[in-house]
Structure formats: structure tokens, C-alpha cells
Amino acid sequence: MWTEYSRKVFKLLRRFWMDSIRGSLYDLQLAKTLGIAGGLLAGIAFVEHWWRSILVQGIGLAYLYFLPIWFAARQGGRLAGILVSLAMATYWNASNPSNYPFVAWLMNMAVLTAVVMVFEGFERRIRQVNRQAETDGLTGLLNRGAFTAKAKEALDHAERLRTTCALVMFDCNRFKEINDVHGHAAGDQALKVLARALRDSSQGDDVIGRLGGDEFVVLLAETDSIGANLFLNRLHGRLKRDSAILPFELTVSAGIAYSGYDAKSLDMLMQVADEKMYRNKQRARAVVTIAEMAKTEEVV
């Protein structure tokens, strides 16, 4: 009893520590961005002061001051950029006295804020393009390439922590029949329903992707067989509820492989999970076929 309780406490503390490192309990990324941008700002100011005698009078290294702003807007977004601009405008006012210091400070803040908005807009557009390149257009899940990259990172992280991940492969049952009978629009709707059920059934650290066609894959981070079965139970319930809008029953076949037990590399895990999924799919077809035969016999 105490061993089990200690294990649960240790797992909870480890999760708390990892959440702290990832910045889930506070905005770690913002703190790091402001620290680096502040260091850049201080470094430029020091070099400008040290080399003042050889720099162009009245210009100095003013053009380099946009570097901390760009970095802050790129890494931390609008808030980080404005905070760095605030520090920069205050420094300029302190190092270049004016007859109207508050007016000068406001003018500097207005200019720097406009620069932040431009930089942040560029970076937002770049992120949007990158996200579109990584996303499956129909379901909104990760495509094969993006899933592979993120899943490998998750597996490497789990190996460092000496924890287990579960990789689950999914395939829609009788998907070709759905397209043939109900049309491709209904097939696309079924894929969207399955994608939504996968997202709703997973947790924050899980990686979900669509491999193509009606094949999906989920990497359950730091999950053993018990956690994988709980995920499948949640998925079954959500899929049954969400597929009520469809004119047919939507079911899936799944295969599970565990890192460290079935395989270590992502490619091998996907191969093992795919083989298990195929066997489960064949068994499901056999059960359906037998049921249909029995029904036919009863009618006869």
C-alpha cells in the first residue's frame, strides 16, 4: 500500500517539476525572452558608451537597438516587445536629456511600439505559414512529417526520464464502403469526427497526426498500458457520441505499441502498432462476416 502511495506521490512531484520546466505553471518563455532581450539591450548600450569617441556623432549604434525589439517580438510576441520598448525608451531618455522629457519618452514609445507591431505581424504571418505546412488540411491534425518530428522529440524526452510512451495506430472500418455508399463528402465528415474525438480524448502532451487516407496515429506521452486503455475507453465514448450526426456507424480498429517494450525507435513502434491494428481489423471483419451469415441463415 505504502509503495503504491509513494509511487503516486513521486509521479505527481515529477509531473509538477516537468510542468515547471515547460512553463505550464508560469510564463517561462516570456521570462527567458525578456532576460535575453535585456542582455542584448545592455550589451549594445555598453558598447555604444565604450566606443562613443569613434562612432558617428548623434547616431552611435541606434540601428542596433532594433535587435532586442525584434528578438522580443519574435519569441515573446507583442507583450514582450512592448516591455522591451518601454525599457529602451526609458534608457534613451536617461542617456539623452531633453527639455521635455515626458514628451520625448512618449514619442519614443510611439515609434518603438509601431516597430513592435510590424515585427510581431511579420512573425505571426511566418508562424501561420509554418503551421499550415505542418497541418493536415481536412482534419486540422499534424501531417505525417510534423507528427514524425514531434513524436521523436517526445520519445527522446521520455527516454531521458525513463518513462514509457504508447503509440496507437487507428484505421476506420469499412471506410471504402462509406465512400461508395454515402459519398466522399460523408467520408470526409467521418474523418473530421474521428479527428475531433481523438483531440477530445487526448491530453496536453500527446501528439496526434493523420498519416493519410483513413489512418491516424497518436503518441501518448508518459503512458503505460493502463493509461492507453483509459484513452481508448474515452475515445470509444466520444466517438459513439460524436458519430450520432452521421448516417452510418463509425468504428475504428486500433493497434498499440509501447516504447521500451515493443520497440525504441518511432519507425519500429509504428510498424508494430500497424501490424497489431491490421490483425485487430481482420478479426473485426471476421466477426461481422459471421454475424451477417448468421442473420442470413435466420432469414432463410
Tab-separated table of N, CA and C in Angstrom, residues 130-263:
chain	number	residue	atom	x	y	z
A	130	ASN	N	4.050	28.390	-41.368
A	130	ASN	CA	4.666	27.147	-40.887
A	130	ASN	C	3.624	26.185	-40.335
A	131	ARG	N	2.626	26.729	-39.640
A	131	ARG	CA	1.574	25.879	-39.086
A	131	ARG	C	0.757	25.226	-40.197
A	132	GLN	N	0.489	25.979	-41.247
A	132	GLN	CA	-0.237	25.413	-42.380
A	132	GLN	C	0.563	24.313	-43.060
A	133	ALA	N	1.891	24.481	-43.095
A	133	ALA	CA	2.740	23.464	-43.717
A	133	ALA	C	2.784	22.180	-42.892
A	134	GLU	N	2.513	22.280	-41.581
A	134	GLU	CA	2.568	21.119	-40.701
A	134	GLU	C	1.211	20.470	-40.476
A	135	THR	N	0.151	21.084	-40.960
A	135	THR	CA	-1.206	20.659	-40.600
A	135	THR	C	-1.898	19.978	-41.767
A	136	ASP	N	-2.640	18.933	-41.454
A	136	ASP	CA	-3.495	18.282	-42.439
A	136	ASP	C	-4.688	19.192	-42.733
A	137	GLY	N	-4.914	19.478	-43.988
A	137	GLY	CA	-5.932	20.455	-44.356
A	137	GLY	C	-7.345	20.047	-44.003
A	138	LEU	N	-7.666	18.773	-44.007
A	138	LEU	CA	-9.034	18.322	-43.761
A	138	LEU	C	-9.360	18.272	-42.275
A	139	THR	N	-8.483	17.676	-41.483
A	139	THR	CA	-8.785	17.410	-40.075
A	139	THR	C	-8.172	18.423	-39.109
A	140	GLY	N	-7.167	19.171	-39.552
A	140	GLY	CA	-6.504	20.098	-38.658
A	140	GLY	C	-5.468	19.448	-37.763
A	141	LEU	N	-5.239	18.144	-37.906
A	141	LEU	CA	-4.213	17.452	-37.129
A	141	LEU	C	-2.857	17.615	-37.798
A	142	LEU	N	-1.821	17.152	-37.127
A	142	LEU	CA	-0.488	17.176	-37.723
A	142	LEU	C	-0.437	16.244	-38.925
A	143	ASN	N	0.285	16.659	-39.969
A	143	ASN	CA	0.507	15.744	-41.082
A	143	ASN	C	1.633	14.770	-40.736
A	144	ARG	N	1.954	13.877	-41.658
A	144	ARG	CA	2.927	12.825	-41.355
A	144	ARG	C	4.296	13.395	-40.963
A	145	GLY	N	4.775	14.367	-41.719
A	145	GLY	CA	6.092	14.923	-41.437
A	145	GLY	C	6.158	15.602	-40.084
A	146	ALA	N	5.160	16.433	-39.771
A	146	ALA	CA	5.144	17.140	-38.490
A	146	ALA	C	4.974	16.168	-37.332
A	147	PHE	N	4.116	15.159	-37.503
A	147	PHE	CA	3.943	14.166	-36.444
A	147	PHE	C	5.254	13.435	-36.174
A	148	THR	N	5.948	13.040	-37.217
A	148	THR	CA	7.212	12.312	-37.046
A	148	THR	C	8.211	13.136	-36.243
A	149	ALA	N	8.343	14.412	-36.575
A	149	ALA	CA	9.297	15.270	-35.870
A	149	ALA	C	8.933	15.433	-34.396
A	150	LYS	N	7.660	15.726	-34.111
A	150	LYS	CA	7.235	15.960	-32.732
A	150	LYS	C	7.218	14.659	-31.925
A	151	ALA	N	6.866	13.543	-32.557
A	151	ALA	CA	6.836	12.267	-31.847
A	151	ALA	C	8.248	11.835	-31.457
A	152	LYS	N	9.217	12.072	-32.327
A	152	LYS	CA	10.605	11.722	-31.999
A	152	LYS	C	11.104	12.550	-30.816
A	153	GLU	N	10.736	13.816	-30.780
A	153	GLU	CA	11.103	14.647	-29.626
A	153	GLU	C	10.482	14.104	-28.342
A	154	ALA	N	9.210	13.712	-28.403
A	154	ALA	CA	8.526	13.173	-27.223
A	154	ALA	C	9.159	11.857	-26.770
A	155	LEU	N	9.549	11.016	-27.712
A	155	LEU	CA	10.188	9.748	-27.358
A	155	LEU	C	11.562	9.977	-26.731
A	156	ASP	N	12.327	10.910	-27.273
A	156	ASP	CA	13.632	11.233	-26.687
A	156	ASP	C	13.464	11.768	-25.271
A	157	HIS	N	12.461	12.598	-25.072
A	157	HIS	CA	12.201	13.146	-23.739
A	157	HIS	C	11.809	12.039	-22.770
A	158	ALA	N	10.964	11.116	-23.213
A	158	ALA	CA	10.550	10.003	-22.357
A	158	ALA	C	11.722	9.089	-22.027
A	159	GLU	N	12.634	8.914	-22.983
A	159	GLU	CA	13.796	8.059	-22.723
A	159	GLU	C	14.713	8.678	-21.676
A	160	ARG	N	14.854	10.001	-21.723
A	160	ARG	CA	15.676	10.669	-20.705
A	160	ARG	C	15.059	10.530	-19.323
A	161	LEU	N	13.721	10.552	-19.260
A	161	LEU	CA	13.025	10.407	-17.979
A	161	LEU	C	12.807	8.945	-17.585
A	162	ARG	N	13.157	8.035	-18.507
A	162	ARG	CA	12.952	6.601	-18.296
A	162	ARG	C	11.487	6.270	-18.056
A	163	THR	N	10.643	6.870	-18.878
A	163	THR	CA	9.215	6.593	-18.827
A	163	THR	C	8.776	5.945	-20.146
A	164	THR	N	7.551	5.446	-20.151
A	164	THR	CA	7.018	4.721	-21.308
A	164	THR	C	6.033	5.590	-22.080
A	165	CYS	N	6.068	5.450	-23.391
A	165	CYS	CA	5.061	6.068	-24.252
A	165	CYS	C	4.291	4.969	-24.974
A	166	ALA	N	3.046	5.250	-25.285
A	166	ALA	CA	2.227	4.303	-26.046
A	166	ALA	C	1.886	4.926	-27.391
A	167	LEU	N	2.161	4.200	-28.460
A	167	LEU	CA	1.816	4.668	-29.795
A	167	LEU	C	0.628	3.865	-30.299
A	168	VAL	N	-0.438	4.564	-30.683
A	168	VAL	CA	-1.684	3.918	-31.098
A	168	VAL	C	-1.973	4.274	-32.549
A	169	MET	N	-2.126	3.245	-33.374
A	169	MET	CA	-2.496	3.426	-34.783
A	169	MET	C	-3.985	3.155	-34.953
A	170	PHE	N	-4.665	3.973	-35.763
A	170	PHE	CA	-6.103	3.832	-35.995
A	170	PHE	C	-6.394	3.722	-37.482
A	171	ASP	N	-7.441	2.984	-37.772
A	171	ASP	CA	-7.905	2.836	-39.145
A	171	ASP	C	-9.432	2.709	-39.114
A	172	CYS	N	-10.122	3.493	-39.939
A	172	CYS	CA	-11.589	3.426	-39.972
A	172	CYS	C	-12.040	2.106	-40.592
A	173	ASN	N	-13.000	1.482	-39.967
A	173	ASN	CA	-13.541	0.238	-40.503
A	173	ASN	C	-14.490	0.536	-41.668
A	174	ARG	N	-14.317	-0.224	-42.744
A	174	ARG	CA	-15.192	-0.140	-43.917
A	174	ARG	C	-15.257	1.288	-44.470
A	175	PHE	N	-14.114	1.944	-44.516
A	175	PHE	CA	-14.115	3.331	-44.993
A	175	PHE	C	-14.435	3.406	-46.485
A	176	LYS	N	-13.932	2.455	-47.251
A	176	LYS	CA	-14.235	2.441	-48.687
A	176	LYS	C	-15.730	2.268	-48.929
A	177	GLU	N	-16.343	1.420	-48.121
A	177	GLU	CA	-17.781	1.214	-48.253
A	177	GLU	C	-18.548	2.483	-47.913
A	178	ILE	N	-18.059	3.240	-46.929
A	178	ILE	CA	-18.704	4.503	-46.568
A	178	ILE	C	-18.662	5.472	-47.740
A	179	ASN	N	-17.484	5.571	-48.389
A	179	ASN	CA	-17.361	6.460	-49.544
A	179	ASN	C	-18.237	6.010	-50.708
A	180	ASP	N	-18.290	4.693	-50.939
A	180	ASP	CA	-19.058	4.181	-52.076
A	180	ASP	C	-20.557	4.355	-51.885
A	181	VAL	N	-21.043	4.119	-50.672
A	181	VAL	CA	-22.485	4.145	-50.410
A	181	VAL	C	-22.978	5.563	-50.134
A	182	HIS	N	-22.229	6.302	-49.289
A	182	HIS	CA	-22.709	7.606	-48.819
A	182	HIS	C	-22.028	8.785	-49.507
A	183	GLY	N	-20.985	8.525	-50.272
A	183	GLY	CA	-20.302	9.610	-50.961
A	183	GLY	C	-19.061	10.076	-50.230
A	184	HIS	N	-18.166	10.747	-50.973
A	184	HIS	CA	-16.896	11.186	-50.394
A	184	HIS	C	-17.084	12.311	-49.370
A	185	ALA	N	-18.117	13.115	-49.529
A	185	ALA	CA	-18.375	14.164	-48.537
A	185	ALA	C	-18.671	13.558	-47.168
A	186	ALA	N	-19.439	12.465	-47.139
A	186	ALA	CA	-19.715	11.773	-45.881
A	186	ALA	C	-18.448	11.145	-45.317
A	187	GLY	N	-17.584	10.639	-46.212
A	187	GLY	CA	-16.309	10.089	-45.752
A	187	GLY	C	-15.436	11.158	-45.119
A	188	ASP	N	-15.394	12.342	-45.726
A	188	ASP	CA	-14.621	13.453	-45.143
A	188	ASP	C	-15.193	13.858	-43.789
A	189	GLN	N	-16.504	13.871	-43.674
A	189	GLN	CA	-17.140	14.211	-42.400
A	189	GLN	C	-16.794	13.190	-41.329
A	190	ALA	N	-16.726	11.918	-41.720
A	190	ALA	CA	-16.352	10.870	-40.766
A	190	ALA	C	-14.927	11.083	-40.266
A	191	LEU	N	-14.016	11.458	-41.159
A	191	LEU	CA	-12.632	11.713	-40.757
A	191	LEU	C	-12.551	12.898	-39.796
A	192	LYS	N	-13.352	13.921	-40.039
A	192	LYS	CA	-13.370	15.077	-39.137
A	192	LYS	C	-13.901	14.688	-37.759
A	193	VAL	N	-14.937	13.844	-37.745
A	193	VAL	CA	-15.497	13.387	-36.468
A	193	VAL	C	-14.456	12.594	-35.686
A	194	LEU	N	-13.735	11.711	-36.370
A	194	LEU	CA	-12.705	10.921	-35.705
A	194	LEU	C	-11.580	11.813	-35.188
A	195	ALA	N	-11.164	12.788	-35.982
A	195	ALA	CA	-10.095	13.703	-35.558
A	195	ALA	C	-10.508	14.472	-34.309
A	196	ARG	N	-11.748	14.951	-34.262
A	196	ARG	CA	-12.230	15.674	-33.093
A	196	ARG	C	-12.291	14.771	-31.874
A	197	ALA	N	-12.710	13.534	-32.062
A	197	ALA	CA	-12.766	12.591	-30.939
A	197	ALA	C	-11.368	12.287	-30.412
A	198	LEU	N	-10.388	12.190	-31.301
A	198	LEU	CA	-9.004	11.950	-30.876
A	198	LEU	C	-8.478	13.126	-30.053
A	199	ARG	N	-8.760	14.343	-30.499
A	199	ARG	CA	-8.310	15.523	-29.756
A	199	ARG	C	-8.972	15.591	-28.387
A	200	ASP	N	-10.281	15.327	-28.347
A	200	ASP	CA	-11.015	15.424	-27.083
A	200	ASP	C	-10.602	14.335	-26.093
A	201	SER	N	-10.124	13.211	-26.598
A	201	SER	CA	-9.773	12.083	-25.728
A	201	SER	C	-8.325	12.136	-25.255
A	202	SER	N	-7.504	12.973	-25.881
A	202	SER	CA	-6.084	13.010	-25.552
A	202	SER	C	-5.797	14.063	-24.494
A	203	GLN	N	-4.535	14.121	-24.070
A	203	GLN	CA	-4.093	15.086	-23.078
A	203	GLN	C	-3.083	16.036	-23.708
A	204	GLY	N	-2.650	17.023	-22.933
A	204	GLY	CA	-1.840	18.102	-23.491
A	204	GLY	C	-0.538	17.681	-24.130
A	205	ASP	N	0.140	16.671	-23.568
A	205	ASP	CA	1.442	16.268	-24.086
A	205	ASP	C	1.356	15.256	-25.222
A	206	ASP	N	0.180	14.756	-25.529
A	206	ASP	CA	0.032	13.741	-26.576
A	206	ASP	C	0.211	14.367	-27.957
A	207	VAL	N	0.719	13.557	-28.885
A	207	VAL	CA	0.958	14.013	-30.257
A	207	VAL	C	0.011	13.247	-31.175
A	208	ILE	N	-0.802	13.981	-31.945
A	208	ILE	CA	-1.830	13.366	-32.798
A	208	ILE	C	-1.568	13.737	-34.246
A	209	GLY	N	-1.669	12.771	-35.143
A	209	GLY	CA	-1.438	13.051	-36.548
A	209	GLY	C	-2.307	12.187	-37.453
A	210	ARG	N	-2.464	12.671	-38.672
A	210	ARG	CA	-3.122	11.896	-39.721
A	210	ARG	C	-2.050	11.474	-40.720
A	211	LEU	N	-1.905	10.176	-40.895
A	211	LEU	CA	-0.867	9.662	-41.779
A	211	LEU	C	-1.282	9.731	-43.235
A	212	GLY	N	-2.583	9.771	-43.494
A	212	GLY	CA	-3.091	9.786	-44.856
A	212	GLY	C	-4.285	8.870	-44.976
A	213	GLY	N	-5.194	9.201	-45.890
A	213	GLY	CA	-6.383	8.371	-46.042
A	213	GLY	C	-7.182	8.330	-44.752
A	214	ASP	N	-7.493	7.120	-44.285
A	214	ASP	CA	-8.248	6.966	-43.037
A	214	ASP	C	-7.357	6.445	-41.911
A	215	GLU	N	-6.058	6.671	-42.002
A	215	GLU	CA	-5.112	6.213	-40.979
A	215	GLU	C	-4.690	7.379	-40.084
A	216	PHE	N	-4.793	7.155	-38.785
A	216	PHE	CA	-4.431	8.153	-37.790
A	216	PHE	C	-3.468	7.514	-36.792
A	217	VAL	N	-2.729	8.365	-36.080
A	217	VAL	CA	-1.784	7.868	-35.093
A	217	VAL	C	-1.731	8.839	-33.926
A	218	VAL	N	-1.592	8.291	-32.727
A	218	VAL	CA	-1.482	9.094	-31.504
A	218	VAL	C	-0.329	8.562	-30.684
A	219	LEU	N	0.560	9.451	-30.266
A	219	LEU	CA	1.621	9.088	-29.325
A	219	LEU	C	1.216	9.592	-27.956
A	220	LEU	N	0.919	8.673	-27.040
A	220	LEU	CA	0.502	9.018	-25.686
A	220	LEU	C	1.752	9.158	-24.827
A	221	ALA	N	2.056	10.380	-24.416
A	221	ALA	CA	3.280	10.653	-23.666
A	221	ALA	C	3.171	10.148	-22.231
A	222	GLU	N	4.255	9.536	-21.756
A	222	GLU	CA	4.346	9.050	-20.367
A	222	GLU	C	3.100	8.234	-20.002
A	223	THR	N	2.823	7.234	-20.812
A	223	THR	CA	1.606	6.436	-20.636
A	223	THR	C	1.931	4.950	-20.682
A	224	ASP	N	1.388	4.191	-19.741
A	224	ASP	CA	1.555	2.738	-19.742
A	224	ASP	C	0.286	2.100	-20.316
A	225	SER	N	0.170	0.780	-20.142
A	225	SER	CA	-0.972	0.066	-20.708
A	225	SER	C	-2.289	0.506	-20.071
A	226	ILE	N	-2.256	0.827	-18.784
A	226	ILE	CA	-3.485	1.286	-18.121
A	226	ILE	C	-3.939	2.613	-18.713
A	227	GLY	N	-2.995	3.542	-18.872
A	227	GLY	CA	-3.342	4.835	-19.454
A	227	GLY	C	-3.821	4.708	-20.888
A	228	ALA	N	-3.210	3.792	-21.660
A	228	ALA	CA	-3.633	3.588	-23.049
A	228	ALA	C	-5.058	3.050	-23.120
A	229	ASN	N	-5.391	2.113	-22.227
A	229	ASN	CA	-6.754	1.572	-22.200
A	229	ASN	C	-7.775	2.629	-21.789
A	230	LEU	N	-7.396	3.503	-20.856
A	230	LEU	CA	-8.289	4.595	-20.477
A	230	LEU	C	-8.523	5.538	-21.652
A	231	PHE	N	-7.466	5.794	-22.401
A	231	PHE	CA	-7.606	6.637	-23.596
A	231	PHE	C	-8.560	6.006	-24.605
A	232	LEU	N	-8.406	4.712	-24.835
A	232	LEU	CA	-9.287	4.022	-25.786
A	232	LEU	C	-10.736	4.039	-25.312
A	233	ASN	N	-10.941	3.896	-24.003
A	233	ASN	CA	-12.309	3.952	-23.476
A	233	ASN	C	-12.926	5.339	-23.684
A	234	ARG	N	-12.120	6.387	-23.419
A	234	ARG	CA	-12.617	7.748	-23.651
A	234	ARG	C	-12.938	7.953	-25.131
A	235	LEU	N	-12.055	7.459	-25.983
A	235	LEU	CA	-12.258	7.615	-27.421
A	235	LEU	C	-13.524	6.892	-27.875
A	236	HIS	N	-13.734	5.697	-27.360
A	236	HIS	CA	-14.921	4.929	-27.736
A	236	HIS	C	-16.196	5.696	-27.383
A	237	GLY	N	-16.230	6.268	-26.164
A	237	GLY	CA	-17.412	7.013	-25.750
A	237	GLY	C	-17.631	8.263	-26.575
A	238	ARG	N	-16.558	9.010	-26.833
A	238	ARG	CA	-16.698	10.249	-27.606
A	238	ARG	C	-17.030	9.961	-29.057
A	239	LEU	N	-16.450	8.891	-29.599
A	239	LEU	CA	-16.726	8.544	-30.991
A	239	LEU	C	-18.175	8.108	-31.158
A	240	LYS	N	-18.678	7.382	-30.183
A	240	LYS	CA	-20.081	6.947	-30.239
A	240	LYS	C	-21.016	8.146	-30.146
A	241	ARG	N	-20.653	9.110	-29.322
A	241	ARG	CA	-21.500	10.304	-29.164
A	241	ARG	C	-21.411	11.212	-30.393
A	242	ASP	N	-20.175	11.483	-30.864
A	242	ASP	CA	-19.987	12.430	-31.962
A	242	ASP	C	-20.464	11.878	-33.299
A	243	SER	N	-20.394	10.555	-33.472
A	243	SER	CA	-20.788	9.971	-34.756
A	243	SER	C	-22.303	9.842	-34.899
A	244	ALA	N	-23.054	10.314	-33.890
A	244	ALA	CA	-24.513	10.256	-33.982
A	244	ALA	C	-25.035	11.152	-35.097
A	245	ILE	N	-24.226	12.131	-35.517
A	245	ILE	CA	-24.655	13.033	-36.584
A	245	ILE	C	-24.479	12.398	-37.963
A	246	LEU	N	-23.795	11.256	-38.013
A	246	LEU	CA	-23.526	10.601	-39.293
A	246	LEU	C	-24.647	9.620	-39.633
A	247	PRO	N	-24.883	9.389	-40.925
A	247	PRO	CA	-25.933	8.438	-41.321
A	247	PRO	C	-25.467	6.988	-41.286
A	248	PHE	N	-24.365	6.715	-40.623
A	248	PHE	CA	-23.827	5.360	-40.537
A	248	PHE	C	-23.037	5.245	-39.237
A	249	GLU	N	-22.732	4.037	-38.859
A	249	GLU	CA	-21.949	3.801	-37.646
A	249	GLU	C	-20.461	3.913	-37.967
A	250	LEU	N	-19.764	4.727	-37.208
A	250	LEU	CA	-18.331	4.922	-37.416
A	250	LEU	C	-17.557	4.172	-36.334
A	251	THR	N	-16.786	3.188	-36.740
A	251	THR	CA	-15.948	2.422	-35.814
A	251	THR	C	-14.516	2.399	-36.345
A	252	VAL	N	-13.585	2.114	-35.455
A	252	VAL	CA	-12.178	2.084	-35.836
A	252	VAL	C	-11.529	0.819	-35.288
A	253	SER	N	-10.440	0.424	-35.924
A	253	SER	CA	-9.570	-0.629	-35.404
A	253	SER	C	-8.283	0.024	-34.933
A	254	ALA	N	-7.712	-0.482	-33.853
A	254	ALA	CA	-6.535	0.139	-33.260
A	254	ALA	C	-5.469	-0.908	-32.961
A	255	GLY	N	-4.225	-0.455	-32.969
A	255	GLY	CA	-3.094	-1.277	-32.564
A	255	GLY	C	-2.175	-0.452	-31.695
A	256	ILE	N	-1.662	-1.025	-30.609
A	256	ILE	CA	-0.855	-0.280	-29.643
A	256	ILE	C	0.534	-0.900	-29.545
A	257	ALA	N	1.549	-0.028	-29.515
A	257	ALA	CA	2.935	-0.447	-29.276
A	257	ALA	C	3.509	0.440	-28.182
A	258	TYR	N	4.333	-0.149	-27.301
A	258	TYR	CA	4.879	0.576	-26.159
A	258	TYR	C	6.390	0.739	-26.314
A	259	SER	N	6.852	1.963	-26.107
A	259	SER	CA	8.281	2.234	-26.217
A	259	SER	C	9.028	1.530	-25.086
A	260	GLY	N	10.151	0.948	-25.431
A	260	GLY	CA	10.939	0.225	-24.443
A	260	GLY	C	10.552	-1.225	-24.299
A	261	TYR	N	9.353	-1.587	-24.764
A	261	TYR	CA	8.883	-2.978	-24.700
A	261	TYR	C	8.779	-3.565	-26.105
A	262	ASP	N	7.971	-2.930	-26.935
A	262	ASP	CA	7.821	-3.418	-28.308
A	262	ASP	C	8.948	-2.935	-29.211
A	263	ALA	N	9.404	-1.716	-28.994
A	263	ALA	CA	10.468	-1.139	-29.814
A	263	ALA	C	10.919	0.164	-29.161
